Amino acid sequence: MSSMVSGMGEAPIFSTLGCRLNAYETEAMREMAEAAGLPRAVVVNTCAVTAEAVRKARQEIRRLSRENPGAPVIVTGCAAQTEPETFAAMPEVTRVIGNHEKMLPETWSGLRGADFIGETEKVQVDDIMSVRETAGHLIDGFGRHRAYVQVQNGCDHRCTFCIIPFGRGNSRSVPAGVVVEQIKRLRDRGFNEVVLTGVDLTSWGADLPGEPRLGDLVMRILRLVPDLPRLRISSIDSIEADENLMLAIATEPRLMPHLHLSLQAGDDMILKRMKRRHLRDDAIRFCEDARRLRPAIVFGADIIAGFPTETEAMFQNSVRLVQDCGLTFLHVFPYSARKGTPAARMPAVRGPAIRDRAARLREAGDAALRRHLDAQSGQSRRVLTEGPRLARCEDFTEVTFDTDQPEGTLLDVIITGHDGQRLAA
């Protein structure tokens, strides 16, 4: 989970916690707030993925309220959607807005003249499960190097540890034509890379006419935006990878050779108790198939440490999955019970054991990353610069420079070494 604060002067101050989709939506909110002429206010876009995420949201609200005395504090995002009463009870908070409401221009125009007085209007959070569509909000990307395009929102699955469907609602897809037009617009503005993002990306299309799949969308984008140098997919559920997605991995060099996988565990019993739709061998088979089609492909993955009922032997299956799948970038989550989820009622692993397992998983991830970095020395790589001295390879590995480079530029470089986390060129 990440945090990002932006805004200054009399303009609204936005703070983003959590995922890239939240960051994308913050940019859309900023544009709507500016169009509405919203005066100075603090807007906190929260995350609900863990209990720790909610705690950090409350901490961020208190900090920004102290630093901006007198400014109204507006709280939105997944945590605001799932537990609005928690934030409405905070004396610092002026208004709580739901995940659907935050993406409506009329919400922000309605706030422009609000006096923010009266408890009856403090919470604007409707039933997210009743939302049937996701708008294709047009934003100008982040910085000048990489743009994110939301193609999907919500989730129809009910993993036992996850509260996010109740913050995001059921799965909704942005129509392919809207996605393509936005990517064309971003390409015209000079972006060299576009990332497709969503809550459950591989469910894209299930609610659209003809039920197209994510692979169909990828192939359509690459065909209709032929001058887009790089298309990237964010996190996917590998069990839902369709035939055209695998074809794109095999045949489309402009589709970047990097996939972040929602694996969560490497033990079959734990996967069943999580209510995941894949088993250990499914994950290994997918990685082997994708690597056969695209030998240079690199995988990241989310793995939870210390899920309820997890024994040491079960945990070791997750550790071995790093090697068995050939994972490179690991996102490790110490299990955190979320009230209202089935997993919260299961026999818990003790806190010290959870922390110890998370630390050991991170060590396995660090070792895998070092092996990957070691293999890059002396190689030629095409990179996209993200800042004066930072870039990313096609496989998403970070690269640093000794001299300043123009942001948003594609460069061919020779890798000279690494520092254990990033390559050097």
Short mmCIF file of C-alpha atoms in Angstrom, two decimals:
data_model
loop_
_atom_site.label_atom_id
_atom_site.label_comp_id
_atom_site.label_asym_id
_atom_site.label_seq_id
_atom_site.Cartn_x
_atom_site.Cartn_y
_atom_site.Cartn_z
CA MET A 1 0.00 0.00 0.00
CA SER A 2 1.26 3.43 -0.90
CA SER A 3 0.45 7.00 0.10
CA MET A 4 0.68 10.09 -2.06
CA VAL A 5 -0.24 13.70 -1.23
CA SER A 6 -0.70 16.38 -3.86
CA GLY A 7 -2.13 19.88 -4.11
CA MET A 8 -1.07 23.27 -2.80
CA GLY A 9 -2.27 26.78 -2.11
CA GLU A 10 -6.03 27.30 -2.28
CA ALA A 11 -6.65 24.25 -4.48
CA PRO A 12 -7.94 21.05 -2.84
CA ILE A 13 -5.27 18.80 -1.31
CA PHE A 14 -5.59 15.14 -2.33
CA SER A 15 -4.06 12.21 -0.45
CA THR A 16 -4.12 8.73 -2.00
CA LEU A 17 -3.65 5.50 -0.07
CA GLY A 18 -3.57 2.04 -1.60
CA CYS A 19 -3.63 0.79 -5.14
CA ARG A 20 -2.96 2.23 -8.58
CA LEU A 21 -6.69 2.30 -9.28
CA ASN A 22 -7.10 4.63 -6.32
CA ALA A 23 -4.33 6.84 -7.72
CA TYR A 24 -6.08 6.86 -11.09
CA GLU A 25 -9.38 7.81 -9.48
CA THR A 26 -7.72 10.57 -7.47
CA GLU A 27 -6.60 12.20 -10.71
CA ALA A 28 -10.16 11.97 -12.06
CA MET A 29 -11.50 13.50 -8.82
CA ARG A 30 -8.95 16.30 -9.02
CA GLU A 31 -10.10 17.20 -12.52
CA MET A 32 -13.76 17.12 -11.48
CA ALA A 33 -13.05 19.23 -8.37
CA GLU A 34 -11.13 21.78 -10.44
CA ALA A 35 -13.91 21.91 -13.05
CA ALA A 36 -16.43 22.48 -10.25
CA GLY A 37 -14.32 25.25 -8.72
CA LEU A 38 -14.10 23.48 -5.36
CA PRO A 39 -12.17 25.72 -2.95
CA ARG A 40 -9.48 24.62 -0.53
CA ALA A 41 -10.29 21.28 1.09
CA VAL A 42 -8.51 18.07 2.09
CA VAL A 43 -9.62 14.92 0.23
CA VAL A 44 -8.37 11.53 1.50
CA ASN A 45 -8.89 8.57 -0.85
CA THR A 46 -8.68 5.56 1.48
CA CYS A 47 -7.81 1.86 1.15
CA ALA A 48 -9.54 -1.03 2.95
CA VAL A 49 -7.40 -3.99 1.96
CA THR A 50 -6.25 -4.63 5.56
CA ALA A 51 -7.12 -3.41 9.04
CA GLU A 52 -3.71 -1.69 9.00
CA ALA A 53 -4.77 0.22 5.87
CA VAL A 54 -7.80 1.60 7.72
CA ARG A 55 -5.62 2.57 10.68
CA LYS A 56 -3.26 4.43 8.35
CA ALA A 57 -6.21 6.21 6.77
CA ARG A 58 -7.32 7.55 10.17
CA GLN A 59 -3.73 8.58 10.90
CA GLU A 60 -3.48 10.40 7.55
CA ILE A 61 -6.78 12.23 8.16
CA ARG A 62 -5.60 13.48 11.56
CA ARG A 63 -2.23 14.58 10.15
CA LEU A 64 -3.69 16.52 7.24
CA SER A 65 -6.33 18.10 9.46
CA ARG A 66 -3.60 19.39 11.80
CA GLU A 67 -1.56 20.71 8.88
CA ASN A 68 -4.54 22.43 7.24
CA PRO A 69 -6.57 24.04 10.04
CA GLY A 70 -9.97 25.22 8.94
CA ALA A 71 -10.01 23.23 5.69
CA PRO A 72 -12.94 20.81 5.32
CA VAL A 73 -11.83 17.16 5.29
CA ILE A 74 -13.57 14.89 2.75
CA VAL A 75 -13.00 11.13 3.08
CA THR A 76 -13.71 8.68 0.27
CA GLY A 77 -12.38 5.39 -1.13
CA CYS A 78 -12.82 1.75 -0.14
CA ALA A 79 -12.57 2.22 3.63
CA ALA A 80 -15.13 5.05 3.49
CA GLN A 81 -17.42 2.76 1.49
CA THR A 82 -17.12 -0.28 3.78
CA GLU A 83 -17.21 1.50 7.15
CA PRO A 84 -18.50 5.07 6.71
CA GLU A 85 -19.48 5.28 10.36
CA THR A 86 -15.82 4.91 11.42
CA PHE A 87 -14.87 8.07 9.57
CA ALA A 88 -18.10 10.00 10.21
CA ALA A 89 -17.37 9.62 13.93
CA MET A 90 -13.97 11.33 13.58
CA PRO A 91 -14.17 15.01 14.65
CA GLU A 92 -11.71 15.94 11.89
CA VAL A 93 -13.97 14.62 9.11
CA THR A 94 -16.46 16.91 7.40
CA ARG A 95 -17.93 14.62 4.74
CA VAL A 96 -17.78 10.89 3.87
CA ILE A 97 -18.33 10.06 0.18
CA GLY A 98 -18.75 6.59 -1.33
CA ASN A 99 -16.75 5.01 -4.12
CA HIS A 100 -19.52 5.50 -6.68
CA GLU A 101 -20.33 9.05 -5.59
CA LYS A 102 -16.69 10.16 -5.78
CA MET A 103 -16.64 9.54 -9.54
CA LEU A 104 -19.70 11.72 -10.29
CA PRO A 105 -19.13 15.35 -11.40
CA GLU A 106 -22.33 16.42 -9.61
CA THR A 107 -20.84 15.29 -6.29
CA TRP A 108 -18.02 17.78 -6.64
CA SER A 109 -20.17 20.60 -7.99
CA GLY A 110 -22.53 19.97 -5.05
CA LEU A 111 -19.64 20.38 -2.61
CA ARG A 112 -18.62 23.74 -4.07
CA GLY A 113 -21.23 25.76 -2.25
CA ALA A 114 -21.71 23.44 0.70
CA ASP A 115 -21.40 24.86 4.18
CA PHE A 116 -20.56 21.38 5.49
CA ILE A 117 -22.94 21.84 8.40
CA GLY A 118 -25.49 19.26 9.48
CA GLU A 119 -24.99 15.63 10.43
CA THR A 120 -27.73 14.43 8.07
CA GLU A 121 -25.59 15.30 5.06
CA LYS A 122 -22.27 14.17 6.45
CA VAL A 123 -22.38 10.71 4.82
CA GLN A 124 -23.01 10.25 1.09
CA VAL A 125 -22.51 6.49 0.67
CA ASP A 126 -25.02 4.46 -1.32
CA ASP A 127 -25.21 0.71 -1.98
CA ILE A 128 -22.20 -0.01 -4.19
CA MET A 129 -23.71 -3.39 -5.15
CA SER A 130 -26.45 -1.58 -7.08
CA VAL A 131 -23.94 0.11 -9.42
CA ARG A 132 -23.99 -1.49 -12.86
CA GLU A 133 -21.63 0.66 -14.94
CA THR A 134 -18.13 2.11 -14.72
CA ALA A 135 -17.42 5.31 -16.59
CA GLY A 136 -14.27 5.61 -18.67
CA HIS A 137 -12.90 8.72 -17.01
CA LEU A 138 -10.39 10.54 -19.17
CA ILE A 139 -7.30 11.70 -17.30
CA ASP A 140 -3.94 12.85 -18.58
CA GLY A 141 -1.86 10.22 -16.80
CA PHE A 142 0.73 10.57 -14.05
CA GLY A 143 3.77 12.65 -14.84
CA ARG A 144 5.00 12.51 -18.41
CA HIS A 145 6.11 8.90 -18.75
CA ARG A 146 3.34 6.40 -18.08
CA ALA A 147 -0.44 6.62 -18.19
CA TYR A 148 -2.98 4.40 -16.44
CA VAL A 149 -6.34 3.55 -17.98
CA GLN A 150 -9.12 2.07 -15.87
CA VAL A 151 -10.89 -0.63 -17.87
CA GLN A 152 -12.73 -2.42 -15.08
CA ASN A 153 -13.98 -1.94 -11.52
CA GLY A 154 -15.44 -4.18 -8.83
CA CYS A 155 -15.22 -7.94 -8.28
CA ASP A 156 -17.72 -10.80 -8.48
CA HIS A 157 -15.57 -13.22 -6.45
CA ARG A 158 -15.71 -13.63 -2.70
CA CYS A 159 -12.30 -14.63 -1.40
CA THR A 160 -12.70 -15.27 2.32
CA PHE A 161 -10.04 -12.73 3.37
CA CYS A 162 -11.14 -9.85 1.14
CA ILE A 163 -13.39 -6.88 1.91
CA ILE A 164 -12.75 -5.13 -1.44
CA PRO A 165 -15.90 -6.36 -3.29
CA PHE A 166 -17.93 -4.57 -0.61
CA GLY A 167 -15.94 -1.40 -1.25
CA ARG A 168 -15.93 -1.64 -5.03
CA GLY A 169 -19.15 -3.49 -5.85
CA ASN A 170 -19.69 -6.10 -8.54
CA SER A 171 -17.52 -6.29 -11.65
CA ARG A 172 -18.20 -3.64 -14.31
CA SER A 173 -16.30 -3.14 -17.56
CA VAL A 174 -15.50 -0.01 -19.56
CA PRO A 175 -16.47 -0.67 -23.22
CA ALA A 176 -13.55 -1.39 -25.55
CA GLY A 177 -14.30 1.59 -27.78
CA VAL A 178 -14.06 3.99 -24.85
CA VAL A 179 -10.76 2.41 -23.75
CA VAL A 180 -9.26 2.65 -27.25
CA GLU A 181 -10.28 6.30 -27.63
CA GLN A 182 -8.70 7.21 -24.31
CA ILE A 183 -5.46 5.43 -25.23
CA LYS A 184 -5.37 7.24 -28.58
CA ARG A 185 -5.80 10.53 -26.71
CA LEU A 186 -2.98 9.67 -24.32
CA ARG A 187 -0.72 8.63 -27.19
CA ASP A 188 -1.45 11.96 -28.92
CA ARG A 189 -0.29 13.67 -25.72
CA GLY A 190 3.06 11.90 -26.02
CA PHE A 191 2.78 8.98 -23.59
CA ASN A 192 4.97 6.05 -24.58
CA GLU A 193 3.41 3.54 -22.19
CA VAL A 194 -0.15 2.79 -21.09
CA VAL A 195 -1.09 0.46 -18.23
CA LEU A 196 -4.50 -1.23 -18.11
CA THR A 197 -5.80 -1.27 -14.57
CA GLY A 198 -8.80 -2.57 -12.62
CA VAL A 199 -9.83 -4.45 -9.48
CA ASP A 200 -10.24 -7.84 -11.19
CA LEU A 201 -8.76 -7.17 -14.61
CA THR A 202 -9.23 -10.64 -16.09
CA SER A 203 -13.00 -10.38 -15.54
CA TRP A 204 -13.14 -7.53 -18.07
CA GLY A 205 -15.88 -8.01 -20.65
CA ALA A 206 -18.10 -10.50 -18.82
CA ASP A 207 -20.84 -7.85 -18.49
CA LEU A 208 -20.48 -6.49 -22.05
CA PRO A 209 -22.37 -7.64 -25.18
CA GLY A 210 -20.78 -10.80 -26.57
CA GLU A 211 -18.77 -11.28 -23.36
CA PRO A 212 -15.32 -10.41 -24.80
CA ARG A 213 -12.23 -11.31 -22.77
CA LEU A 214 -9.22 -9.29 -21.64
CA GLY A 215 -7.12 -10.79 -24.44
CA ASP A 216 -9.62 -9.47 -26.98
CA LEU A 217 -9.24 -5.98 -25.52
CA VAL A 218 -5.43 -6.19 -25.59
CA MET A 219 -5.37 -7.31 -29.22
CA ARG A 220 -7.83 -4.59 -30.19
CA ILE A 221 -5.78 -1.85 -28.53
CA LEU A 222 -2.57 -2.98 -30.21
CA ARG A 223 -4.32 -3.16 -33.58
CA LEU A 224 -6.12 0.20 -33.38
CA VAL A 225 -3.33 2.19 -31.72
CA PRO A 226 -0.39 1.03 -33.86
CA ASP A 227 1.93 3.86 -32.74
CA LEU A 228 1.67 3.00 -29.02
CA PRO A 229 5.16 1.69 -28.12
CA ARG A 230 4.27 -0.08 -24.87
CA LEU A 231 1.12 -1.61 -23.41
CA ARG A 232 1.28 -3.05 -19.92
CA ILE A 233 -1.17 -5.11 -17.88
CA SER A 234 -1.37 -4.65 -14.13
CA SER A 235 -2.38 -7.42 -11.69
CA ILE A 236 -4.25 -10.42 -13.12
CA ASP A 237 -5.84 -13.61 -11.86
CA SER A 238 -3.89 -16.21 -13.83
CA ILE A 239 -6.68 -18.82 -13.73
CA GLU A 240 -8.80 -16.45 -15.86
CA ALA A 241 -6.15 -15.86 -18.56
CA ASP A 242 -7.84 -16.41 -21.92
CA GLU A 243 -6.55 -17.75 -25.23
CA ASN A 244 -6.12 -14.35 -26.85
CA LEU A 245 -4.22 -13.01 -23.86
CA MET A 246 -1.78 -15.90 -24.16
CA LEU A 247 -1.57 -15.25 -27.92
CA ALA A 248 -0.74 -11.60 -27.25
CA ILE A 249 1.97 -12.62 -24.77
CA ALA A 250 3.47 -14.89 -27.45
CA THR A 251 3.21 -12.62 -30.51
CA GLU A 252 2.98 -8.95 -29.49
CA PRO A 253 6.33 -7.38 -28.56
CA ARG A 254 4.55 -4.14 -27.62
CA LEU A 255 2.79 -6.01 -24.78
CA MET A 256 5.34 -5.76 -22.00
CA PRO A 257 6.81 -9.05 -20.66
CA HIS A 258 5.73 -8.48 -17.06
CA LEU A 259 2.68 -9.84 -15.22
CA HIS A 260 1.75 -9.36 -11.59
CA LEU A 261 -0.18 -12.41 -10.40
CA SER A 262 -2.79 -12.64 -7.66
CA LEU A 263 -1.54 -15.94 -6.18
CA GLN A 264 -2.02 -15.32 -2.42
CA ALA A 265 -0.68 -18.71 -1.27
CA GLY A 266 1.18 -21.82 -2.42
CA ASP A 267 -0.64 -24.46 -0.40
CA ASP A 268 -3.77 -26.15 -1.78
CA MET A 269 -5.63 -26.35 1.54
CA ILE A 270 -5.02 -22.69 2.28
CA LEU A 271 -6.07 -21.74 -1.27
CA LYS A 272 -9.34 -23.65 -0.74
CA ARG A 273 -9.92 -21.93 2.61
CA MET A 274 -9.24 -18.61 0.90
CA LYS A 275 -11.90 -19.60 -1.68
CA ARG A 276 -9.43 -19.00 -4.49
CA ARG A 277 -10.25 -20.55 -7.87
CA HIS A 278 -6.82 -22.03 -8.57
CA LEU A 279 -4.54 -24.59 -6.96
CA ARG A 280 -0.77 -24.62 -6.61
CA ASP A 281 -0.21 -26.62 -9.80
CA ASP A 282 -2.42 -24.21 -11.78
CA ALA A 283 -0.15 -21.30 -10.84
CA ILE A 284 3.01 -23.21 -11.73
CA ARG A 285 1.53 -24.39 -15.02
CA PHE A 286 0.51 -20.85 -16.01
CA CYS A 287 4.00 -19.49 -15.35
CA GLU A 288 5.57 -22.34 -17.31
CA ASP A 289 3.18 -21.79 -20.24
CA ALA A 290 3.71 -18.02 -20.30
CA ARG A 291 7.50 -18.43 -20.06
CA ARG A 292 7.46 -20.93 -22.92
CA LEU A 293 5.54 -18.42 -25.06
CA ARG A 294 7.68 -15.45 -23.95
CA PRO A 295 11.00 -16.56 -22.45
CA ALA A 296 11.83 -13.05 -21.21
CA ILE A 297 8.63 -12.68 -19.19
CA VAL A 298 8.99 -11.70 -15.51
CA PHE A 299 6.40 -12.34 -12.80
CA GLY A 300 5.45 -10.50 -9.67
CA ALA A 301 2.95 -11.89 -7.17
CA ASP A 302 0.89 -11.13 -4.08
CA ILE A 303 1.30 -13.68 -1.28
CA ILE A 304 -0.31 -13.59 2.16
CA ALA A 305 1.70 -14.81 5.17
CA GLY A 306 -0.03 -16.30 8.18
CA PHE A 307 -3.54 -16.89 6.82
CA PRO A 308 -5.77 -18.54 9.47
CA THR A 309 -5.04 -22.27 10.02
CA GLU A 310 -1.71 -21.99 8.12
CA THR A 311 0.85 -24.41 9.55
CA GLU A 312 4.60 -24.17 9.07
CA ALA A 313 4.43 -26.89 6.40
CA MET A 314 1.71 -25.00 4.55
CA PHE A 315 3.76 -21.82 4.76
CA GLN A 316 6.77 -23.62 3.31
CA ASN A 317 4.67 -24.44 0.25
CA SER A 318 4.24 -20.70 -0.28
CA VAL A 319 7.97 -20.13 0.11
CA ARG A 320 8.70 -22.85 -2.47
CA LEU A 321 6.22 -21.27 -4.86
CA VAL A 322 8.68 -18.37 -5.36
CA GLN A 323 11.14 -20.83 -6.90
CA ASP A 324 8.58 -23.12 -8.55
CA CYS A 325 6.85 -20.26 -10.39
CA GLY A 326 10.06 -18.32 -10.97
CA LEU A 327 8.73 -15.19 -9.25
CA THR A 328 10.84 -12.03 -9.25
CA PHE A 329 8.84 -9.23 -7.60
CA LEU A 330 7.07 -10.28 -4.40
CA HIS A 331 4.39 -8.27 -2.59
CA VAL A 332 4.09 -9.86 0.85
CA PHE A 333 1.05 -9.17 3.02
CA PRO A 334 1.05 -10.26 6.67
CA TYR A 335 -2.50 -11.55 7.19
CA SER A 336 -4.76 -8.96 8.77
CA ALA A 337 -8.31 -9.93 9.76
CA ARG A 338 -11.05 -7.82 8.21
CA LYS A 339 -14.28 -7.66 10.18
CA GLY A 340 -17.16 -9.12 8.18
CA THR A 341 -15.06 -11.58 6.16
CA PRO A 342 -15.30 -15.38 6.63
CA ALA A 343 -11.54 -15.64 7.29
CA ALA A 344 -11.89 -13.40 10.34
CA ARG A 345 -13.89 -16.21 12.01
CA MET A 346 -11.28 -18.91 11.27
CA PRO A 347 -8.65 -20.01 13.85
CA ALA A 348 -5.97 -17.35 13.72
CA VAL A 349 -2.20 -17.73 13.51
CA ARG A 350 -0.41 -15.92 16.35
CA GLY A 351 0.88 -12.45 15.53
CA PRO A 352 4.61 -13.17 16.09
CA ALA A 353 4.39 -16.18 13.75
CA ILE A 354 2.67 -14.06 11.08
CA ARG A 355 5.40 -11.42 11.28
CA ASP A 356 8.15 -14.06 11.20
CA ARG A 357 6.65 -15.75 8.14
CA ALA A 358 6.21 -12.44 6.35
CA ALA A 359 9.87 -11.63 7.01
CA ARG A 360 11.00 -15.01 5.66
CA LEU A 361 8.83 -14.63 2.56
CA ARG A 362 10.35 -11.19 1.93
CA GLU A 363 13.81 -12.74 2.25
CA ALA A 364 12.86 -15.30 -0.42
CA GLY A 365 11.59 -12.46 -2.58
CA ASP A 366 14.78 -10.44 -2.10
CA ALA A 367 16.89 -13.46 -3.08
CA ALA A 368 14.78 -14.01 -6.21
CA LEU A 369 15.16 -10.35 -7.19
CA ARG A 370 18.94 -10.53 -6.72
CA ARG A 371 19.11 -13.60 -8.99
CA HIS A 372 17.18 -11.71 -11.63
CA LEU A 373 19.41 -8.63 -11.32
CA ASP A 374 22.58 -10.74 -11.48
CA ALA A 375 21.48 -12.15 -14.83
CA GLN A 376 21.07 -8.70 -16.40
CA SER A 377 24.69 -7.51 -16.20
CA GLY A 378 26.09 -6.69 -19.65
CA GLN A 379 22.67 -6.97 -21.32
CA SER A 380 21.16 -4.36 -23.63
CA ARG A 381 17.76 -3.16 -22.41
CA ARG A 382 15.16 -0.73 -23.75
CA VAL A 383 13.96 1.45 -20.90
CA LEU A 384 11.37 4.16 -20.32
CA THR A 385 12.65 7.03 -18.19
CA GLU A 386 10.47 7.93 -15.19
CA GLY A 387 12.63 10.72 -13.83
CA PRO A 388 16.02 12.32 -14.39
CA ARG A 389 17.90 9.26 -13.09
CA LEU A 390 15.29 6.48 -12.98
CA ALA A 391 13.79 4.24 -15.67
CA ARG A 392 12.13 0.84 -16.05
CA CYS A 393 12.91 -2.02 -18.37
CA GLU A 394 10.20 -3.73 -20.38
CA ASP A 395 10.00 -6.34 -17.59
CA PHE A 396 9.43 -3.51 -15.05
CA THR A 397 12.86 -3.76 -13.41
CA GLU A 398 14.07 -0.37 -12.19
CA VAL A 399 17.24 1.12 -13.70
CA THR A 400 19.26 4.04 -12.35
CA PHE A 401 21.59 6.46 -14.20
CA ASP A 402 24.59 8.50 -13.15
CA THR A 403 23.52 11.44 -15.33
CA ASP A 404 20.17 13.16 -15.90
CA GLN A 405 17.87 11.91 -18.67
CA PRO A 406 14.69 13.46 -20.11
CA GLU A 407 11.52 12.03 -18.56
CA GLY A 408 9.22 9.89 -20.68
CA THR A 409 11.89 8.89 -23.21
CA LEU A 410 12.60 5.41 -24.56
CA LEU A 411 16.33 4.66 -24.42
CA ASP A 412 18.53 1.68 -25.28
CA VAL A 413 21.05 1.11 -22.48
CA ILE A 414 23.69 -1.41 -21.38
CA ILE A 415 23.29 -2.77 -17.85
CA THR A 416 26.51 -2.36 -15.83
CA GLY A 417 25.49 -3.80 -12.45
CA HIS A 418 22.98 -3.43 -9.60
CA ASP A 419 22.63 -2.50 -5.94
CA GLY A 420 20.44 -5.44 -4.91
CA GLN A 421 17.20 -3.58 -5.71
CA ARG A 422 17.79 -1.73 -8.99
CA LEU A 423 19.88 -2.14 -12.08
CA ALA A 424 22.50 0.45 -13.06
CA ALA A 425 23.17 1.65 -16.60
#
